Coordinates of C-alpha atoms in Angstrom, one line a residue:
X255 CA 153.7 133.2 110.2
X256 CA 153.2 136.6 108.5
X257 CA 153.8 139.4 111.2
X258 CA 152.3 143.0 110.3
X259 CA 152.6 145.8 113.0
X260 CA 151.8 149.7 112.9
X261 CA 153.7 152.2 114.1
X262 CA 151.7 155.3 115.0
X263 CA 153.5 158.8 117.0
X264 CA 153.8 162.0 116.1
X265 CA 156.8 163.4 114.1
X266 CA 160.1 162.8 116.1
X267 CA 158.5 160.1 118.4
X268 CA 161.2 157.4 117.4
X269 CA 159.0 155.7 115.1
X270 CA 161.6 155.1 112.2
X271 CA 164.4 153.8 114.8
X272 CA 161.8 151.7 116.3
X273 CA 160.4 150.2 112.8
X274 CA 164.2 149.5 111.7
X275 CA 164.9 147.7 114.9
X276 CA 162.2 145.4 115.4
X277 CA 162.5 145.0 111.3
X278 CA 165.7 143.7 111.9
X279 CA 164.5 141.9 115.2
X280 CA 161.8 140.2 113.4
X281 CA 163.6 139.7 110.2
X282 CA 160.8 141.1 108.1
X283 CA 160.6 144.7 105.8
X284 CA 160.4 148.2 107.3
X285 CA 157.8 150.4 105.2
X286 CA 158.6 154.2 105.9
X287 CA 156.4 156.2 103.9
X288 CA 158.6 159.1 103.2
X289 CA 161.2 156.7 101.8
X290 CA 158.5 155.5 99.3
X291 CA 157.8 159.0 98.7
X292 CA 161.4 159.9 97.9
X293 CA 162.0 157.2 95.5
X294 CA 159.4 157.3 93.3
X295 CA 160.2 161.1 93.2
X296 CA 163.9 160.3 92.2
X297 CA 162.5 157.9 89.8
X298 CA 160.9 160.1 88.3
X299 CA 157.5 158.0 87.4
X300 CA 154.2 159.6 86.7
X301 CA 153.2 159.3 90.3
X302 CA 156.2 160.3 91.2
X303 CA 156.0 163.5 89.2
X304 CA 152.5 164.3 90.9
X305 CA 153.7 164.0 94.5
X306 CA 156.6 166.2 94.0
X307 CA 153.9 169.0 92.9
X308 CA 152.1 168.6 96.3
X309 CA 155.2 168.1 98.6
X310 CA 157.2 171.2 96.2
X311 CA 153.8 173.0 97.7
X312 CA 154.0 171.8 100.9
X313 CA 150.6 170.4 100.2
X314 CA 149.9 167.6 101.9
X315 CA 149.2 164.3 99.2
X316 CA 146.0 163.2 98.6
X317 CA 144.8 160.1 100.5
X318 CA 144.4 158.1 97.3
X319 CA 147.8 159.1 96.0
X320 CA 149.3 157.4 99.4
X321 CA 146.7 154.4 99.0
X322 CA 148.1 153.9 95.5
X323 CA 152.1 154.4 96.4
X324 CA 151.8 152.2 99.2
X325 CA 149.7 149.4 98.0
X326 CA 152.0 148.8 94.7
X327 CA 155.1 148.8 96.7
X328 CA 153.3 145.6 98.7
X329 CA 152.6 143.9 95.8
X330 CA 155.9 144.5 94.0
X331 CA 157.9 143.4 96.9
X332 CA 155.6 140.3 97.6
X333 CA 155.9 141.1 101.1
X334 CA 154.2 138.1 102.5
X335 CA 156.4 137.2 105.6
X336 CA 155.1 140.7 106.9
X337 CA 156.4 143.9 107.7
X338 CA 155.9 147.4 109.9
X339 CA 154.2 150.1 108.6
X340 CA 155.7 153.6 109.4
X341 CA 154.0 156.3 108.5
X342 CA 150.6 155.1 106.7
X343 CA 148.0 155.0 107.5
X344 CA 147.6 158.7 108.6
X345 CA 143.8 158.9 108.2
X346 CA 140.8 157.4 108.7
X347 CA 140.3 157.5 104.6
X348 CA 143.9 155.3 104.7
X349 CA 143.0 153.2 107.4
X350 CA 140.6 152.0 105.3
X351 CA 142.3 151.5 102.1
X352 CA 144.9 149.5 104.8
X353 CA 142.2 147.4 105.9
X354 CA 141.5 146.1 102.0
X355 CA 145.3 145.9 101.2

């Protein structure tokens, strides 16, 4: 049984504790978005390298920048037993992308 949950709050609503406890709870992944963000920044990969120029800004990143982070960390982790999503999506436009993930 593949379990995939959303967690949805505004910034300081608990949403990372939350995801890492029922993570652990559940015994499946965790996905916080600004963790992806942060390592593929320290990575220093070509994505990478094009977020930190909108978060250096204080730009927010473009909706197919997110799609793209988040949808190749899925695949390369073969996350098939599941796992909670915190942070994306944070549009309609990524809500979307989700949806065809």
């Amino acid at each position: 049984m593949s379990i995939y949950l959303i967690l949805l709050g505004p910034l300081g609503s608990g949403r990372g504790t939350q995801a890492k406890r029922l993570a652990s709870r559940l015994n499946i992944s965790s996905i916080t978005t600004g963790d992806l963000l942060r390592d593929e920044i320290q990575r220093q990969t070509d994505l990478g390298k094009q977020l930190a120029m909108f978060l250096k800004k204080g730009d927010l990143v473009p909706d197919s920048m997110m799609t793209q982070l988040y949808t190749q960390h899925i695949k390369d982790q073969h996350l098939n037993q599941g796992f909670i999503s915190d942070g994306f999506p944070r549009t309609f436009s990524q809500a979307q992308a989700y949806h065809d993930i």
